Amino acid sequence: MSEPAIDLTTSAAQRVATIAAKQGKPPILRLAVEGGGCAGFQYKFGLADAVEGDDAVAERDGVRLVVDSVSLDLVRGSAVDYVESLGGAAFRVTNPVAASGCGCGTSFSI
């Protein structure tokens, strides 16, 4: 079995499950990459209603992380985590493909 293209940490899975339950949606987190942000590309997170045909899927504790095929090329090998700090709480992507990032953690370049 091949290693998943992307991973979801336990902390992130628990947070997605909590948000999805409050909103009455399935526990599916969509990660997309868009042009823009302060470093060239930015991560966009949102709850998804379903898995699309070209999505890569990672699953942990009944929660799914889905990434479309175009975005996957920019985040392959990444892990999505949920971190709480003095600066606030947010989903964070640890991306081995990114050459540089930004202070806010939502933007990167390759």
mmCIF file with all atom_site columns, N, CA and C in Angstrom, residues 15-55:
data_model
loop_
_atom_site.group_PDB
_atom_site.id
_atom_site.type_symbol
_atom_site.label_atom_id
_atom_site.label_alt_id
_atom_site.label_comp_id
_atom_site.label_asym_id
_atom_site.label_entity_id
_atom_site.label_seq_id
_atom_site.pdbx_PDB_ins_code
_atom_site.Cartn_x
_atom_site.Cartn_y
_atom_site.Cartn_z
_atom_site.occupancy
_atom_site.B_iso_or_equiv
_atom_site.pdbx_formal_charge
_atom_site.auth_seq_id
_atom_site.auth_comp_id
_atom_site.auth_asym_id
_atom_site.auth_atom_id
_atom_site.pdbx_PDB_model_num
ATOM 1   N N  . ARG A 1 15 ? -11.018 18.538 15.518 1.00 0.00 ? 15 ARG A N  1
ATOM 2   C CA . ARG A 1 15 ? -11.579 19.876 15.300 1.00 0.00 ? 15 ARG A CA 1
ATOM 3   C C  . ARG A 1 15 ? -12.581 19.863 14.146 1.00 0.00 ? 15 ARG A C  1
ATOM 4   N N  . VAL A 1 16 ? -12.261 19.171 13.062 1.00 0.00 ? 16 VAL A N  1
ATOM 5   C CA . VAL A 1 16 ? -13.187 19.068 11.927 1.00 0.00 ? 16 VAL A CA 1
ATOM 6   C C  . VAL A 1 16 ? -14.484 18.396 12.375 1.00 0.00 ? 16 VAL A C  1
ATOM 7   N N  . ALA A 1 17 ? -14.361 17.322 13.155 1.00 0.00 ? 17 ALA A N  1
ATOM 8   C CA . ALA A 1 17 ? -15.550 16.613 13.632 1.00 0.00 ? 17 ALA A CA 1
ATOM 9   C C  . ALA A 1 17 ? -16.437 17.534 14.464 1.00 0.00 ? 17 ALA A C  1
ATOM 10  N N  . THR A 1 18 ? -15.836 18.346 15.326 1.00 0.00 ? 18 THR A N  1
ATOM 11  C CA . THR A 1 18 ? -16.586 19.280 16.169 1.00 0.00 ? 18 THR A CA 1
ATOM 12  C C  . THR A 1 18 ? -17.304 20.332 15.325 1.00 0.00 ? 18 THR A C  1
ATOM 13  N N  . ILE A 1 19 ? -16.592 20.939 14.381 1.00 0.00 ? 19 ILE A N  1
ATOM 14  C CA . ILE A 1 19 ? -17.183 21.976 13.518 1.00 0.00 ? 19 ILE A CA 1
ATOM 15  C C  . ILE A 1 19 ? -18.291 21.387 12.665 1.00 0.00 ? 19 ILE A C  1
ATOM 16  N N  . ALA A 1 20 ? -18.052 20.225 12.073 1.00 0.00 ? 20 ALA A N  1
ATOM 17  C CA . ALA A 1 20 ? -19.043 19.597 11.199 1.00 0.00 ? 20 ALA A CA 1
ATOM 18  C C  . ALA A 1 20 ? -20.310 19.256 11.983 1.00 0.00 ? 20 ALA A C  1
ATOM 19  N N  . ALA A 1 21 ? -20.147 18.756 13.203 1.00 0.00 ? 21 ALA A N  1
ATOM 20  C CA . ALA A 1 21 ? -21.316 18.411 14.024 1.00 0.00 ? 21 ALA A CA 1
ATOM 21  C C  . ALA A 1 21 ? -22.147 19.650 14.339 1.00 0.00 ? 21 ALA A C  1
ATOM 22  N N  . LYS A 1 22 ? -21.479 20.758 14.657 1.00 0.00 ? 22 LYS A N  1
ATOM 23  C CA . LYS A 1 22 ? -22.188 22.015 14.960 1.00 0.00 ? 22 LYS A CA 1
ATOM 24  C C  . LYS A 1 22 ? -22.954 22.530 13.751 1.00 0.00 ? 22 LYS A C  1
ATOM 25  N N  . GLN A 1 23 ? -22.402 22.314 12.561 1.00 0.00 ? 23 GLN A N  1
ATOM 26  C CA . GLN A 1 23 ? -23.023 22.821 11.335 1.00 0.00 ? 23 GLN A CA 1
ATOM 27  C C  . GLN A 1 23 ? -23.924 21.790 10.666 1.00 0.00 ? 23 GLN A C  1
ATOM 28  N N  . GLY A 1 24 ? -23.990 20.589 11.217 1.00 0.00 ? 24 GLY A N  1
ATOM 29  C CA . GLY A 1 24 ? -24.832 19.541 10.641 1.00 0.00 ? 24 GLY A CA 1
ATOM 30  C C  . GLY A 1 24 ? -24.351 19.062 9.280  1.00 0.00 ? 24 GLY A C  1
ATOM 31  N N  . LYS A 1 25 ? -23.039 19.058 9.093  1.00 0.00 ? 25 LYS A N  1
ATOM 32  C CA . LYS A 1 25 ? -22.442 18.646 7.817  1.00 0.00 ? 25 LYS A CA 1
ATOM 33  C C  . LYS A 1 25 ? -21.608 17.388 8.018  1.00 0.00 ? 25 LYS A C  1
ATOM 34  N N  . PRO A 1 26 ? -21.297 16.685 6.932  1.00 0.00 ? 26 PRO A N  1
ATOM 35  C CA . PRO A 1 26 ? -20.412 15.526 7.070  1.00 0.00 ? 26 PRO A CA 1
ATOM 36  C C  . PRO A 1 26 ? -19.004 15.987 7.449  1.00 0.00 ? 26 PRO A C  1
ATOM 37  N N  . PRO A 1 27 ? -18.246 15.165 8.181  1.00 0.00 ? 27 PRO A N  1
ATOM 38  C CA . PRO A 1 27 ? -16.899 15.559 8.601  1.00 0.00 ? 27 PRO A CA 1
ATOM 39  C C  . PRO A 1 27 ? -15.878 15.417 7.471  1.00 0.00 ? 27 PRO A C  1
ATOM 40  N N  . ILE A 1 28 ? -15.974 16.316 6.504  1.00 0.00 ? 28 ILE A N  1
ATOM 41  C CA . ILE A 1 28 ? -15.054 16.315 5.360  1.00 0.00 ? 28 ILE A CA 1
ATOM 42  C C  . ILE A 1 28 ? -14.439 17.704 5.255  1.00 0.00 ? 28 ILE A C  1
ATOM 43  N N  . LEU A 1 29 ? -13.129 17.798 5.413  1.00 0.00 ? 29 LEU A N  1
ATOM 44  C CA . LEU A 1 29 ? -12.414 19.066 5.289  1.00 0.00 ? 29 LEU A CA 1
ATOM 45  C C  . LEU A 1 29 ? -11.773 19.121 3.914  1.00 0.00 ? 29 LEU A C  1
ATOM 46  N N  . ARG A 1 30 ? -12.068 20.189 3.161  1.00 0.00 ? 30 ARG A N  1
ATOM 47  C CA . ARG A 1 30 ? -11.454 20.378 1.850  1.00 0.00 ? 30 ARG A CA 1
ATOM 48  C C  . ARG A 1 30 ? -10.309 21.374 1.976  1.00 0.00 ? 30 ARG A C  1
ATOM 49  N N  . LEU A 1 31 ? -9.142  20.964 1.465  1.00 0.00 ? 31 LEU A N  1
ATOM 50  C CA . LEU A 1 31 ? -7.981  21.837 1.370  1.00 0.00 ? 31 LEU A CA 1
ATOM 51  C C  . LEU A 1 31 ? -7.773  22.149 -0.099 1.00 0.00 ? 31 LEU A C  1
ATOM 52  N N  . ALA A 1 32 ? -7.723  23.427 -0.417 1.00 0.00 ? 32 ALA A N  1
ATOM 53  C CA . ALA A 1 32 ? -7.451  23.856 -1.790 1.00 0.00 ? 32 ALA A CA 1
ATOM 54  C C  . ALA A 1 32 ? -6.296  24.851 -1.756 1.00 0.00 ? 32 ALA A C  1
ATOM 55  N N  . VAL A 1 33 ? -5.607  24.968 -2.860 1.00 0.00 ? 33 VAL A N  1
ATOM 56  C CA . VAL A 1 33 ? -4.533  25.946 -2.992 1.00 0.00 ? 33 VAL A CA 1
ATOM 57  C C  . VAL A 1 33 ? -4.945  26.918 -4.080 1.00 0.00 ? 33 VAL A C  1
ATOM 58  N N  . GLU A 1 34 ? -4.846  28.213 -3.759 1.00 0.00 ? 34 GLU A N  1
ATOM 59  C CA . GLU A 1 34 ? -5.200  29.257 -4.716 1.00 0.00 ? 34 GLU A CA 1
ATOM 60  C C  . GLU A 1 34 ? -4.011  30.185 -4.903 1.00 0.00 ? 34 GLU A C  1
ATOM 61  N N  . GLY A 1 35 ? -3.953  30.839 -6.059 1.00 0.00 ? 35 GLY A N  1
ATOM 62  C CA . GLY A 1 35 ? -2.938  31.850 -6.278 1.00 0.00 ? 35 GLY A CA 1
ATOM 63  C C  . GLY A 1 35 ? -3.247  33.042 -5.398 1.00 0.00 ? 35 GLY A C  1
ATOM 64  N N  . GLY A 1 36 ? -2.191  33.713 -4.919 1.00 0.00 ? 36 GLY A N  1
ATOM 65  C CA . GLY A 1 36 ? -2.402  34.888 -4.074 1.00 0.00 ? 36 GLY A CA 1
ATOM 66  C C  . GLY A 1 36 ? -1.688  34.731 -2.752 1.00 0.00 ? 36 GLY A C  1
ATOM 67  N N  . GLY A 1 37 ? -2.124  35.499 -1.785 1.00 0.00 ? 37 GLY A N  1
ATOM 68  C CA . GLY A 1 37 ? -1.451  35.481 -0.482 1.00 0.00 ? 37 GLY A CA 1
ATOM 69  C C  . GLY A 1 37 ? -0.154  36.251 -0.572 1.00 0.00 ? 37 GLY A C  1
ATOM 70  N N  . CYS A 1 38 ? 0.526   36.376 0.552  1.00 0.00 ? 38 CYS A N  1
ATOM 71  C CA . CYS A 1 38 ? 1.737   37.198 0.582  1.00 0.00 ? 38 CYS A CA 1
ATOM 72  C C  . CYS A 1 38 ? 2.963   36.470 0.044  1.00 0.00 ? 38 CYS A C  1
ATOM 73  N N  . ALA A 1 39 ? 2.855   35.164 -0.250 1.00 0.00 ? 39 ALA A N  1
ATOM 74  C CA . ALA A 1 39 ? 4.021   34.422 -0.736 1.00 0.00 ? 39 ALA A CA 1
ATOM 75  C C  . ALA A 1 39 ? 3.763   33.708 -2.065 1.00 0.00 ? 39 ALA A C  1
ATOM 76  N N  . GLY A 1 40 ? 2.643   33.985 -2.742 1.00 0.00 ? 40 GLY A N  1
ATOM 77  C CA . GLY A 1 40 ? 2.403   33.393 -4.057 1.00 0.00 ? 40 GLY A CA 1
ATOM 78  C C  . GLY A 1 40 ? 1.230   32.440 -4.121 1.00 0.00 ? 40 GLY A C  1
ATOM 79  N N  . PHE A 1 41 ? 1.104   31.552 -3.144 1.00 0.00 ? 41 PHE A N  1
ATOM 80  C CA . PHE A 1 41 ? -0.029  30.625 -3.064 1.00 0.00 ? 41 PHE A CA 1
ATOM 81  C C  . PHE A 1 41 ? -0.603  30.710 -1.661 1.00 0.00 ? 41 PHE A C  1
ATOM 82  N N  . GLN A 1 42 ? -1.886  30.428 -1.539 1.00 0.00 ? 42 GLN A N  1
ATOM 83  C CA . GLN A 1 42 ? -2.470  30.388 -0.202 1.00 0.00 ? 42 GLN A CA 1
ATOM 84  C C  . GLN A 1 42 ? -3.363  29.172 -0.043 1.00 0.00 ? 42 GLN A C  1
ATOM 85  N N  . TYR A 1 43 ? -3.426  28.698 1.189  1.00 0.00 ? 43 TYR A N  1
ATOM 86  C CA . TYR A 1 43 ? -4.274  27.551 1.520  1.00 0.00 ? 43 TYR A CA 1
ATOM 87  C C  . TYR A 1 43 ? -5.683  28.042 1.803  1.00 0.00 ? 43 TYR A C  1
ATOM 88  N N  . LYS A 1 44 ? -6.660  27.269 1.360  1.00 0.00 ? 44 LYS A N  1
ATOM 89  C CA . LYS A 1 44 ? -8.050  27.588 1.645  1.00 0.00 ? 44 LYS A CA 1
ATOM 90  C C  . LYS A 1 44 ? -8.703  26.336 2.220  1.00 0.00 ? 44 LYS A C  1
ATOM 91  N N  . PHE A 1 45 ? -9.327  26.488 3.380  1.00 0.00 ? 45 PHE A N  1
ATOM 92  C CA . PHE A 1 45 ? -9.999  25.372 4.044  1.00 0.00 ? 45 PHE A CA 1
ATOM 93  C C  . PHE A 1 45 ? -11.499 25.613 4.059  1.00 0.00 ? 45 PHE A C  1
ATOM 94  N N  . GLY A 1 46 ? -12.260 24.536 3.970  1.00 0.00 ? 46 GLY A N  1
ATOM 95  C CA . GLY A 1 46 ? -13.708 24.634 4.105  1.00 0.00 ? 46 GLY A CA 1
ATOM 96  C C  . GLY A 1 46 ? -14.293 23.248 4.257  1.00 0.00 ? 46 GLY A C  1
ATOM 97  N N  . LEU A 1 47 ? -15.483 23.180 4.844  1.00 0.00 ? 47 LEU A N  1
ATOM 98  C CA . LEU A 1 47 ? -16.161 21.887 4.932  1.00 0.00 ? 47 LEU A CA 1
ATOM 99  C C  . LEU A 1 47 ? -16.736 21.550 3.569  1.00 0.00 ? 47 LEU A C  1
ATOM 100 N N  . ALA A 1 48 ? -16.658 20.293 3.193  1.00 0.00 ? 48 ALA A N  1
ATOM 101 C CA . ALA A 1 48 ? -17.194 19.829 1.909  1.00 0.00 ? 48 ALA A CA 1
ATOM 102 C C  . ALA A 1 48 ? -18.415 18.960 2.179  1.00 0.00 ? 48 ALA A C  1
ATOM 103 N N  . ASP A 1 49 ? -19.345 18.963 1.242  1.00 0.00 ? 49 ASP A N  1
ATOM 104 C CA . ASP A 1 49 ? -20.528 18.120 1.371  1.00 0.00 ? 49 ASP A CA 1
ATOM 105 C C  . ASP A 1 49 ? -20.270 16.698 0.886  1.00 0.00 ? 49 ASP A C  1
ATOM 106 N N  . ALA A 1 50 ? -19.290 16.564 -0.017 1.00 0.00 ? 50 ALA A N  1
ATOM 107 C CA . ALA A 1 50 ? -19.012 15.246 -0.580 1.00 0.00 ? 50 ALA A CA 1
ATOM 108 C C  . ALA A 1 50 ? -17.598 15.208 -1.140 1.00 0.00 ? 50 ALA A C  1
ATOM 109 N N  . VAL A 1 51 ? -17.115 13.996 -1.396 1.00 0.00 ? 51 VAL A N  1
ATOM 110 C CA . VAL A 1 51 ? -15.826 13.789 -2.045 1.00 0.00 ? 51 VAL A CA 1
ATOM 111 C C  . VAL A 1 51 ? -16.066 13.832 -3.544 1.00 0.00 ? 51 VAL A C  1
ATOM 112 N N  . GLU A 1 52 ? -15.256 14.609 -4.261 1.00 0.00 ? 52 GLU A N  1
ATOM 113 C CA . GLU A 1 52 ? -15.381 14.706 -5.722 1.00 0.00 ? 52 GLU A CA 1
ATOM 114 C C  . GLU A 1 52 ? -14.556 13.601 -6.375 1.00 0.00 ? 52 GLU A C  1
ATOM 115 N N  . GLY A 1 53 ? -14.801 13.346 -7.639 1.00 0.00 ? 53 GLY A N  1
ATOM 116 C CA . GLY A 1 53 ? -14.175 12.246 -8.358 1.00 0.00 ? 53 GLY A CA 1
ATOM 117 C C  . GLY A 1 53 ? -12.666 12.287 -8.429 1.00 0.00 ? 53 GLY A C  1
ATOM 118 N N  . ASP A 1 54 ? -12.062 13.491 -8.514 1.00 0.00 ? 54 ASP A N  1
ATOM 119 C CA . ASP A 1 54 ? -10.607 13.565 -8.667 1.00 0.00 ? 54 ASP A CA 1
ATOM 120 C C  . ASP A 1 54 ? -9.896  13.882 -7.357 1.00 0.00 ? 54 ASP A C  1
ATOM 121 N N  . ASP A 1 55 ? -10.611 13.811 -6.232 1.00 0.00 ? 55 ASP A N  1
ATOM 122 C CA . ASP A 1 55 ? -10.026 14.143 -4.938 1.00 0.00 ? 55 ASP A CA 1
ATOM 123 C C  . ASP A 1 55 ? -9.100  13.052 -4.416 1.00 0.00 ? 55 ASP A C  1
#
